[in-house]
Each structure stands twice: as structure tokens, then as C-alpha cells.
Amino acid sequence: MPQQRRAQVTRRAIVIAAAEEFDRAGYDATPLSAILRRSGVTKGAFYFHFPSKDAVASALIRFQAQVWSKIWQRWTGRGLDPLSTAVELVDEVIRILERDVVVRAGAQLAMRDQETAARWEQLLGGLLRRSAEHGLLRPEIDPAAATRVLYATLVGVRVLSTGRAIGAAQQTGEIWRIVLGGIATADWLRDNPSVPTAAPRPTS
Amino acid sequence: MPQQRRAQVTRRAIVIAAAEEFDRAGYDATPLSAILRRSGVTKGAFYFHFPSKDAVASALIRFQAQVWSKIWQRWTGRGLDPLSTAVELVDEVIRILERDVVVRAGAQLAMRDQETAARWEQLLGGLLRRSAEHGLLRPEIDPAAATRVLYATLVGVRVLSTGRAIGAAQQTGEIWRIVLGGIATADWLRDNPSVPTAAPRPTS
């Protein structure tokens, strides 16, 4: 294996092992030794790539920011109405958080920063405000309140999803079904039948 | 002050100081010295009342369990329909959690036990299942899914309410407005106009 390629493999092993350990035990409770053990990388090799555990955390935070930025650009660039954009965006974010431990660990680290957390709510709030302006929300719904409720629900799902039979992605469908039923106009719900707002109740 | 009365005052000072410290910094991060400092109680007096910090936590857990038990009995004994019972019960729980640091700290400690957390969701789930049986939920709504969404929202609000301009109690009104709009039948919503399902949108 050429040296440059080997260096990439090592760096990637460190990043994944760190993400898995941070995801499992939290950043503060993860010693460097746990990252070394899980990655099978020596201390010398680690310090060749990163000056500290904190530097790995910074790399994870930068990586998740790039992922979100791409997803945001993709969905806002599709010409969907703002409410559909919000639905698709949230669904993809939740699916990625569930599937990809590297993004999930980075997002967990990023959310320790209150401003980052507030930024997510602002983005979602902007989409719901535009949804109200486009007449996609029922007139009695305050988009700021709807954003707070939706955001709290998503945070709660993330908090509760650990060790649950039902994953966060499945729960997101349930959330949209109920929240959209509570905020969207009848017209929007009729025009967007693919949104699972009226899934049949299980007969069991 | 008679000796028995003085002992009660000291015990109460310890419990309140412990609740305030647990609420602020968390149980694990609170040393006994912080409880002593905040309560103004000597170590000797503390050990007269409690064998350990853990024993204070147990007293807080027992106390919050008694509070919830009383509230549950009161609301389920009023003869309201199950959906209204759920609304009133959740509102009172959230208001008490916001107002009373002793109950809040006890609840936080109790929720570290997965079974206690699951029990809350079961109680709420029972009310929503009976709501479905009574025809108070729209036919397409799965009460178990509605419970998961509502419970996740309440957990999210509790997680996010720290350091927010809008308190958890105000948010609960928003949650009910949106969730009930998404799950309750038009008949139930018409018969329960006091539930804030159609508050006017701020004009600002």
C-alpha cells in the first residue's frame, strides 16, 4: 500500500473509532486510550495525524457541517414548496443521524454549542415562516410556535431513541403525520399524499 | 424553636439545597460540600438526617413519586374524557416541574431509571388508547404513535427549556394546540374550546 494511501486509512480509522467511542460514552468520558484501542492505531501514529483528542472532535464537527451544508443546498435548490422542503430535509437529516456514526458523533459535539443548536431551529423556522407566507399553514398556526414544537419533538426523539425498538427515522414519519395534520392546510395535505399523514391504524 | 421543629427546618434546608444543586449541576457533579455550603448546615447535622448524598436523592425520588401519584388520582378521578384527562394531567406536570425545584430534581433523578421513564409513557399511552376507543381521535391516528410523538415532544421541551426565553409551561400550550389539531376529531375540538387549539396568530 503506498504511503499516502496508508496514511489516509490510518486517519480514517482514528476518526471512525473516535466517533464510535464519543457516540457510546460521550466526549468527556472517552480517554485517548479508548480511541487507540478501538482503532488499533499506535499513539505515535495518532499524534502524526492529530495533536489531541480535541483536534479529532474538531474534525468531526467540520465534517458534519459539510454534510448538512450539502443537504441544505440540495433540498432548498429543488424548487419544492417550503413545507415540503422542511419535511424532506428533516427526514434526510434524521436518517443520516441514525445511519452514520461519524456524522452523529460530530453533530452531538456541535450541538454542545448553543449557537449551533439555535441555528438549526432558525433554518427550520425560516422554512415554516415561508410556509405560512405561502398559505401552506392553517391561518391560526403561529409558525414560530410550530417550529418550537417540531424542534422539541426532534430533540426528544434523538434523546429517547437510544435503546428503543423503534428507530428515530421511523419516529420521524410519525412526527410529520401528526404535526402536519395539526399545522398544514387541507389543500396542502391533499396535494402531498406521499407524506404519511393518513397511514392506516394497525388493526392489531 | 422547639427541638423537633428545628430538626424539620434543618432537614428541609438540606433537601432544598440538594435539589437546587442537583438541578443546577447534576447529581454526579454535586459534592456533599456544595449541599452543605448552600444549606448552611454542618456536616454533623447533615449526617444526623441522612447517611449519604445518595439518601437525599432517594428522599427526592420518593417525594416526587408521591406528588405524581396524587395528581394522577386527582385528574383520573374527575370523570373527564380520557383525552381531556391527558391534556390537564400533562399541563399540571409541566407546570409543577417548572415551578418546584424539589419535584424537578426528584423527577430528574427518577428518570435515570429507564423503567420509570417507560412508566410515564405507558400512563400517557393508556389515556390516548382509551381516547381512540372512545372515538376522540381521528380514525387514521395510531394512539401508540401519537403517544410516542407527544412524549418525545415533552422530553424535548424539558431538554431545551434550560436557558430559554419561553418556559416549558408556555410551550406545553403550543404542543397541545398542534398535537391535538393533528390527532383529535373535529367534534372533540369543538366540544373543548378551552383547549388552545386555535389561538390567533400574532400580527407582528
Short mmCIF file of C-alpha atoms in Angstrom, two decimals:
data_model
loop_
_atom_site.label_atom_id
_atom_site.label_comp_id
_atom_site.label_asym_id
_atom_site.label_seq_id
_atom_site.Cartn_x
_atom_site.Cartn_y
_atom_site.Cartn_z
CA MET A 1 0.00 0.00 0.00
CA PRO A 2 1.54 3.36 -0.99
CA GLN A 3 2.45 5.56 1.98
CA GLN A 4 -0.09 8.30 1.25
CA ARG A 5 -2.90 5.79 0.96
CA ARG A 6 -1.81 4.12 4.21
CA ALA A 7 -1.87 7.49 5.97
CA GLN A 8 -5.44 8.08 4.76
CA VAL A 9 -6.51 4.67 6.04
CA THR A 10 -4.97 5.37 9.45
CA ARG A 11 -6.55 8.80 9.69
CA ARG A 12 -9.92 7.35 8.78
CA ALA A 13 -9.56 4.55 11.36
CA ILE A 14 -8.87 7.16 14.05
CA VAL A 15 -11.86 9.30 13.06
CA ILE A 16 -14.26 6.35 12.98
CA ALA A 17 -13.01 4.89 16.26
CA ALA A 18 -13.26 8.29 17.95
CA ALA A 19 -16.80 8.78 16.60
CA GLU A 20 -17.85 5.35 17.88
CA GLU A 21 -16.39 5.99 21.32
CA PHE A 22 -17.82 9.54 21.60
CA ASP A 23 -21.20 8.22 20.44
CA ARG A 24 -21.16 5.43 23.01
CA ALA A 25 -19.70 7.10 26.07
CA GLY A 26 -19.61 10.83 25.30
CA TYR A 27 -16.61 13.03 24.54
CA ASP A 28 -15.67 13.80 28.15
CA ALA A 29 -15.78 10.16 29.25
CA THR A 30 -13.64 8.93 26.32
CA PRO A 31 -9.91 8.71 27.05
CA LEU A 32 -7.45 8.79 24.17
CA SER A 33 -6.50 5.21 25.10
CA ALA A 34 -10.03 4.03 24.17
CA ILE A 35 -9.68 5.57 20.70
CA LEU A 36 -6.27 3.95 20.24
CA ARG A 37 -7.58 0.56 21.39
CA ARG A 38 -10.62 0.66 19.11
CA SER A 39 -8.71 1.92 16.06
CA GLY A 40 -5.69 -0.33 16.58
CA VAL A 41 -3.51 2.73 15.94
CA THR A 42 -0.38 3.43 17.99
CA LYS A 43 -0.01 6.62 20.00
CA GLY A 44 2.79 7.69 17.67
CA ALA A 45 0.63 7.24 14.58
CA PHE A 46 -2.25 9.10 16.27
CA TYR A 47 -0.08 12.13 17.03
CA PHE A 48 1.17 12.12 13.44
CA HIS A 49 -2.42 12.89 12.36
CA PHE A 50 -3.91 14.83 15.28
CA PRO A 51 -2.32 16.96 18.02
CA SER A 52 -5.01 15.96 20.57
CA LYS A 53 -8.36 14.29 21.20
CA ASP A 54 -9.88 17.75 20.88
CA ALA A 55 -8.48 18.03 17.33
CA VAL A 56 -10.34 14.82 16.33
CA ALA A 57 -13.53 16.34 17.76
CA SER A 58 -12.95 19.48 15.67
CA ALA A 59 -12.52 17.34 12.54
CA LEU A 60 -15.81 15.57 13.29
CA ILE A 61 -17.59 18.90 13.77
CA ARG A 62 -16.22 20.26 10.46
CA PHE A 63 -17.25 17.08 8.64
CA GLN A 64 -20.86 17.11 9.85
CA ALA A 65 -21.12 20.83 8.97
CA GLN A 66 -20.11 19.98 5.38
CA VAL A 67 -22.67 17.17 5.23
CA TRP A 68 -25.50 19.43 6.43
CA SER A 69 -24.46 22.23 4.12
CA LYS A 70 -24.69 19.92 1.08
CA ILE A 71 -28.06 18.53 2.16
CA TRP A 72 -29.42 22.01 2.80
CA GLN A 73 -28.31 23.23 -0.63
CA ARG A 74 -29.69 20.15 -2.34
CA TRP A 75 -33.17 20.37 -0.82
CA THR A 76 -33.56 24.16 -0.95
CA GLY A 77 -32.43 24.05 -4.59
CA ARG A 78 -35.13 21.66 -5.77
CA GLY A 79 -37.91 24.19 -6.12
CA LEU A 80 -40.21 22.38 -3.69
CA ASP A 81 -42.61 24.46 -1.62
CA PRO A 82 -41.09 25.43 1.77
CA LEU A 83 -43.18 22.98 3.79
CA SER A 84 -42.21 20.03 1.58
CA THR A 85 -38.60 21.21 1.77
CA ALA A 86 -38.78 21.12 5.58
CA VAL A 87 -40.28 17.62 5.54
CA GLU A 88 -37.68 16.18 3.15
CA LEU A 89 -34.78 17.94 4.84
CA VAL A 90 -35.69 16.76 8.33
CA ASP A 91 -36.25 13.22 7.07
CA GLU A 92 -32.84 13.08 5.46
CA VAL A 93 -31.11 14.61 8.50
CA ILE A 94 -32.70 12.07 10.82
CA ARG A 95 -31.91 9.15 8.51
CA ILE A 96 -28.26 10.20 8.29
CA LEU A 97 -28.02 10.67 12.05
CA GLU A 98 -29.38 7.19 12.55
CA ARG A 99 -27.17 5.53 9.95
CA ASP A 100 -23.83 7.31 10.13
CA VAL A 101 -21.97 7.26 13.42
CA VAL A 102 -19.35 9.76 12.19
CA VAL A 103 -21.95 12.41 11.35
CA ARG A 104 -23.91 11.59 14.50
CA ALA A 105 -20.88 11.99 16.78
CA GLY A 106 -19.94 15.23 15.02
CA ALA A 107 -23.49 16.56 15.36
CA GLN A 108 -23.57 15.64 19.04
CA LEU A 109 -20.33 17.58 19.56
CA ALA A 110 -21.58 20.54 17.50
CA MET A 111 -24.83 20.72 19.48
CA ARG A 112 -22.87 21.40 22.67
CA ASP A 113 -22.53 24.87 21.19
CA GLN A 114 -25.82 26.69 21.95
CA GLU A 115 -25.42 28.84 18.83
CA THR A 116 -25.24 25.83 16.53
CA ALA A 117 -28.35 24.39 18.14
CA ALA A 118 -30.15 27.72 17.71
CA ARG A 119 -29.04 27.89 14.08
CA TRP A 120 -30.82 24.63 13.24
CA GLU A 121 -34.01 25.92 14.78
CA GLN A 122 -33.64 29.17 12.79
CA LEU A 123 -33.29 27.31 9.50
CA LEU A 124 -36.36 25.21 10.23
CA GLY A 125 -38.17 28.33 11.46
CA GLY A 126 -37.39 30.14 8.20
CA LEU A 127 -38.97 27.32 6.18
CA LEU A 128 -42.11 27.28 8.34
CA ARG A 129 -42.39 31.08 8.26
CA ARG A 130 -42.24 30.96 4.46
CA SER A 131 -44.77 28.13 4.54
CA ALA A 132 -47.13 30.45 6.45
CA GLU A 133 -46.48 33.28 3.96
CA HIS A 134 -47.31 30.89 1.09
CA GLY A 135 -50.58 29.95 2.82
CA LEU A 136 -49.50 26.35 3.41
CA LEU A 137 -50.15 26.52 7.15
CA ARG A 138 -53.59 26.89 8.68
CA PRO A 139 -54.21 30.58 9.43
CA GLU A 140 -54.44 30.03 13.21
CA ILE A 141 -50.96 28.44 13.36
CA ASP A 142 -48.06 30.58 14.53
CA PRO A 143 -45.03 29.34 12.54
CA ALA A 144 -42.63 30.22 15.37
CA ALA A 145 -44.66 28.09 17.80
CA ALA A 146 -44.89 25.27 15.25
CA THR A 147 -41.10 25.41 14.84
CA ARG A 148 -40.54 25.22 18.59
CA VAL A 149 -42.85 22.21 18.88
CA LEU A 150 -41.34 20.42 15.88
CA TYR A 151 -37.79 21.11 17.01
CA ALA A 152 -38.52 19.97 20.58
CA THR A 153 -40.04 16.78 19.19
CA LEU A 154 -36.98 16.04 17.07
CA VAL A 155 -34.67 16.66 20.03
CA GLY A 156 -36.83 14.43 22.22
CA VAL A 157 -36.75 11.65 19.63
CA ARG A 158 -32.96 11.86 19.50
CA VAL A 159 -32.76 11.76 23.31
CA LEU A 160 -35.14 8.81 23.58
CA SER A 161 -34.03 6.81 20.53
CA THR A 162 -31.11 5.22 22.39
CA GLY A 163 -32.03 1.65 23.18
CA ARG A 164 -35.51 1.77 21.66
CA ALA A 165 -37.17 -0.79 19.45
CA ILE A 166 -38.38 1.98 17.14
CA GLY A 167 -35.64 3.98 15.46
CA ALA A 168 -35.57 7.74 15.07
CA ALA A 169 -36.25 7.52 11.31
CA GLN A 170 -39.49 5.61 11.81
CA GLN A 171 -40.49 8.05 14.53
CA THR A 172 -39.92 10.97 12.17
CA GLY A 173 -42.67 9.65 9.92
CA GLU A 174 -44.99 9.56 12.92
CA ILE A 175 -43.99 13.07 13.90
CA TRP A 176 -44.70 14.51 10.47
CA ARG A 177 -48.00 12.66 10.22
CA ILE A 178 -49.21 14.24 13.46
CA VAL A 179 -47.57 17.65 13.22
CA LEU A 180 -48.55 18.22 9.60
CA GLY A 181 -52.08 17.09 10.45
CA GLY A 182 -52.01 19.84 13.08
CA ILE A 183 -50.47 22.69 11.09
CA ALA A 184 -50.86 22.22 7.29
CA THR A 185 -53.89 23.35 5.33
CA ALA A 186 -56.28 20.71 3.95
CA ASP A 187 -55.17 21.78 0.44
CA TRP A 188 -51.51 21.11 1.15
CA LEU A 189 -52.29 17.74 2.73
CA ARG A 190 -54.41 16.78 -0.31
CA ASP A 191 -51.67 17.89 -2.73
CA ASN A 192 -48.98 15.94 -0.85
CA PRO A 193 -50.40 12.45 -0.49
CA SER A 194 -46.93 10.87 -0.25
CA VAL A 195 -46.46 12.50 3.15
CA PRO A 196 -47.65 9.85 5.58
CA THR A 197 -50.40 11.92 7.17
CA ALA A 198 -53.10 9.28 6.97
CA ALA A 199 -51.45 5.90 7.33
CA PRO A 200 -53.97 3.27 8.35
CA ARG A 201 -54.06 2.41 12.01
CA PRO A 202 -52.68 -1.08 12.69
CA THR A 203 -55.60 -3.45 13.24
CA SER A 204 -53.74 -5.46 15.88
CA MET B 1 -37.62 26.99 68.47
CA PRO B 2 -38.53 23.56 69.89
CA GLN B 3 -36.02 20.84 69.04
CA GLN B 4 -38.36 18.81 66.80
CA ARG B 5 -39.31 21.86 64.77
CA ARG B 6 -35.65 22.82 64.40
CA ALA B 7 -34.83 19.34 63.12
CA GLN B 8 -37.58 19.66 60.50
CA VAL B 9 -36.24 23.01 59.38
CA THR B 10 -32.70 21.59 59.04
CA ARG B 11 -33.90 18.54 57.12
CA ARG B 12 -35.90 20.75 54.79
CA ALA B 13 -32.92 23.07 54.24
CA ILE B 14 -30.80 20.05 53.25
CA VAL B 15 -33.43 18.70 50.84
CA ILE B 16 -33.97 22.07 49.12
CA ALA B 17 -30.22 22.81 48.86
CA ALA B 18 -29.57 19.33 47.43
CA ALA B 19 -32.40 19.75 44.91
CA GLU B 20 -31.04 23.13 43.81
CA GLU B 21 -27.52 21.78 43.40
CA PHE B 22 -28.65 18.59 41.59
CA ASP B 23 -30.87 20.72 39.34
CA ARG B 24 -28.04 23.08 38.51
CA ALA B 25 -25.05 20.77 38.14
CA GLY B 26 -26.47 17.23 38.12
CA TYR B 27 -26.26 14.59 40.84
CA ASP B 28 -22.85 13.20 39.85
CA ALA B 29 -21.20 16.60 39.68
CA THR B 30 -22.54 17.73 43.08
CA PRO B 31 -20.21 17.09 46.02
CA LEU B 32 -21.67 16.87 49.53
CA SER B 33 -19.71 20.04 50.35
CA ALA B 34 -21.83 22.02 47.84
CA ILE B 35 -25.02 20.89 49.60
CA LEU B 36 -23.58 21.84 52.99
CA ARG B 37 -22.45 25.24 51.73
CA ARG B 38 -25.79 26.07 50.12
CA SER B 39 -27.89 24.84 53.06
CA GLY B 40 -25.64 26.35 55.76
CA VAL B 41 -25.88 23.01 57.59
CA THR B 42 -22.86 21.43 59.28
CA LYS B 43 -21.60 18.01 58.27
CA GLY B 44 -22.62 16.68 61.68
CA ALA B 45 -26.19 17.96 61.28
CA PHE B 46 -26.35 16.53 57.75
CA TYR B 47 -25.37 13.05 58.92
CA PHE B 48 -27.94 13.27 61.72
CA HIS B 49 -30.62 13.39 58.99
CA PHE B 50 -29.14 11.44 56.07
CA PRO B 51 -26.47 8.70 55.93
CA SER B 52 -25.23 9.89 52.50
CA LYS B 53 -25.80 12.10 49.46
CA ASP B 54 -27.49 9.09 47.87
CA ALA B 55 -30.02 9.00 50.72
CA VAL B 56 -31.04 12.61 49.95
CA ALA B 57 -31.53 11.60 46.31
CA SER B 58 -33.75 8.71 47.42
CA ALA B 59 -35.84 11.09 49.54
CA LEU B 60 -36.27 13.39 46.50
CA ILE B 61 -37.33 10.44 44.33
CA ARG B 62 -39.88 9.27 46.92
CA PHE B 63 -41.26 12.79 47.25
CA GLN B 64 -41.81 13.33 43.52
CA ALA B 65 -43.46 9.90 43.24
CA GLN B 66 -45.97 10.96 45.91
CA VAL B 67 -46.67 14.22 44.09
CA TRP B 68 -47.33 12.47 40.76
CA SER B 69 -49.47 9.82 42.41
CA LYS B 70 -51.74 12.49 43.94
CA ILE B 71 -52.00 14.40 40.66
CA TRP B 72 -52.76 11.22 38.71
CA GLN B 73 -55.52 10.23 41.17
CA ARG B 74 -56.99 13.72 41.13
CA TRP B 75 -57.24 14.02 37.35
CA THR B 76 -58.30 10.45 36.61
CA GLY B 77 -60.96 10.76 39.32
CA ARG B 78 -62.69 13.78 37.81
CA GLY B 79 -64.76 11.95 35.23
CA LEU B 80 -63.26 13.87 32.30
CA ASP B 81 -62.93 12.09 28.98
CA PRO B 82 -59.50 10.41 28.59
CA LEU B 83 -58.16 12.98 26.11
CA SER B 84 -59.05 15.91 28.37
CA THR B 85 -57.55 14.00 31.29
CA ALA B 86 -54.27 13.64 29.35
CA VAL B 87 -54.24 17.35 28.50
CA GLU B 88 -54.89 18.52 32.06
CA LEU B 89 -52.51 16.00 33.59
CA VAL B 90 -49.61 16.90 31.31
CA ASP B 91 -50.23 20.61 31.84
CA GLU B 92 -50.10 20.24 35.61
CA VAL B 93 -47.00 18.02 35.50
CA ILE B 94 -45.14 20.54 33.33
CA ARG B 95 -46.23 23.48 35.47
CA ILE B 96 -45.02 21.75 38.65
CA LEU B 97 -41.71 20.76 37.01
CA GLU B 98 -41.17 24.37 36.05
CA ARG B 99 -42.13 25.86 39.40
CA ASP B 100 -40.86 23.41 42.01
CA VAL B 101 -37.15 22.68 42.09
CA VAL B 102 -37.58 19.87 44.66
CA VAL B 103 -40.02 17.94 42.46
CA ARG B 104 -37.94 18.75 39.35
CA ALA B 105 -34.71 17.43 40.88
CA GLY B 106 -36.50 14.32 42.12
CA ALA B 107 -38.05 13.71 38.70
CA GLN B 108 -34.67 14.15 37.02
CA LEU B 109 -33.18 11.54 39.36
CA ALA B 110 -36.14 9.19 38.88
CA MET B 111 -35.88 9.43 35.08
CA ARG B 112 -32.37 7.97 35.22
CA ASP B 113 -34.24 4.70 35.77
CA GLN B 114 -35.41 3.51 32.33
CA GLU B 115 -38.41 1.75 33.88
CA THR B 116 -39.70 4.93 35.49
CA ALA B 117 -39.37 6.76 32.18
CA ALA B 118 -41.23 3.96 30.39
CA ARG B 119 -43.96 4.01 33.06
CA TRP B 120 -44.78 7.65 32.28
CA GLU B 121 -45.12 6.86 28.61
CA GLN B 122 -47.36 3.89 29.47
CA LEU B 123 -49.70 6.04 31.56
CA LEU B 124 -49.99 8.60 28.76
CA GLY B 125 -50.37 5.79 26.23
CA GLY B 126 -53.23 4.29 28.22
CA LEU B 127 -55.11 7.59 28.14
CA LEU B 128 -54.60 8.00 24.37
CA ARG B 129 -55.60 4.38 23.69
CA ARG B 130 -58.82 4.94 25.64
CA SER B 131 -59.27 8.21 23.73
CA ALA B 132 -59.12 6.19 20.49
CA GLU B 133 -61.58 3.63 21.88
CA HIS B 134 -63.96 6.46 22.79
CA GLY B 135 -63.71 7.84 19.26
CA LEU B 136 -61.98 11.05 20.35
CA LEU B 137 -59.02 10.53 17.98
CA ARG B 138 -59.26 10.69 14.21
CA PRO B 139 -59.66 7.15 12.85
CA GLU B 140 -56.33 7.24 10.95
CA ILE B 141 -54.34 8.06 14.12
CA ASP B 142 -52.47 5.24 15.84
CA PRO B 143 -52.64 6.09 19.57
CA ALA B 144 -49.27 4.39 20.24
CA ALA B 145 -47.60 6.56 17.59
CA ALA B 146 -49.36 9.67 18.94
CA THR B 147 -48.08 8.81 22.43
CA ARG B 148 -44.51 8.41 21.18
CA VAL B 149 -44.66 11.77 19.40
CA LEU B 150 -46.25 13.57 22.35
CA TYR B 151 -43.83 12.02 24.84
CA ALA B 152 -40.81 12.84 22.67
CA THR B 153 -42.04 16.43 22.41
CA LEU B 154 -42.39 16.78 26.16
CA VAL B 155 -38.91 15.32 26.72
CA GLY B 156 -37.50 17.67 24.08
CA VAL B 157 -39.15 20.67 25.71
CA ARG B 158 -37.65 19.69 29.07
CA VAL B 159 -34.20 19.28 27.46
CA LEU B 160 -34.41 22.59 25.62
CA SER B 161 -36.18 24.69 28.29
CA THR B 162 -32.93 25.41 30.14
CA GLY B 163 -31.94 28.96 29.40
CA ARG B 164 -34.84 29.75 27.07
CA ALA B 165 -36.95 32.85 26.99
CA ILE B 166 -40.08 30.71 26.67
CA GLY B 167 -40.76 28.43 29.62
CA ALA B 168 -41.83 24.80 29.38
CA ALA B 169 -45.36 25.61 30.59
CA GLN B 170 -45.97 28.07 27.74
CA GLN B 171 -44.53 25.56 25.28
CA THR B 172 -46.94 22.91 26.53
CA GLY B 173 -49.84 25.02 25.35
CA GLU B 174 -48.23 25.22 21.91
CA ILE B 175 -47.65 21.48 21.88
CA TRP B 176 -51.24 20.65 22.70
CA ARG B 177 -52.53 23.16 20.15
CA ILE B 178 -50.57 21.47 17.38
CA VAL B 179 -50.74 17.85 18.50
CA LEU B 180 -54.47 17.98 19.28
CA GLY B 181 -55.05 19.67 15.94
CA GLY B 182 -53.29 16.66 14.41
CA ILE B 183 -54.95 13.83 16.35
CA ALA B 184 -58.32 14.84 17.84
CA THR B 185 -61.62 14.62 15.98
CA ALA B 186 -63.32 17.84 14.88
CA ASP B 187 -66.11 17.01 17.36
CA TRP B 188 -63.75 16.82 20.31
CA LEU B 189 -62.02 20.05 19.29
CA ARG B 190 -65.42 21.80 19.00
CA ASP B 191 -66.53 20.47 22.40
CA ASN B 192 -63.31 21.58 24.09
CA PRO B 193 -62.91 25.22 23.13
CA SER B 194 -60.86 26.00 26.23
CA VAL B 195 -58.02 23.90 24.83
CA PRO B 196 -55.87 26.41 22.97
CA THR B 197 -56.12 24.83 19.55
CA ALA B 198 -56.93 27.98 17.64
CA ALA B 199 -55.15 30.87 19.29
CA PRO B 200 -54.83 33.82 16.94
CA ARG B 201 -51.50 34.19 15.22
CA PRO B 202 -49.56 37.23 16.46
CA THR B 203 -49.85 40.02 13.91
CA SER B 204 -46.27 41.20 14.47
#
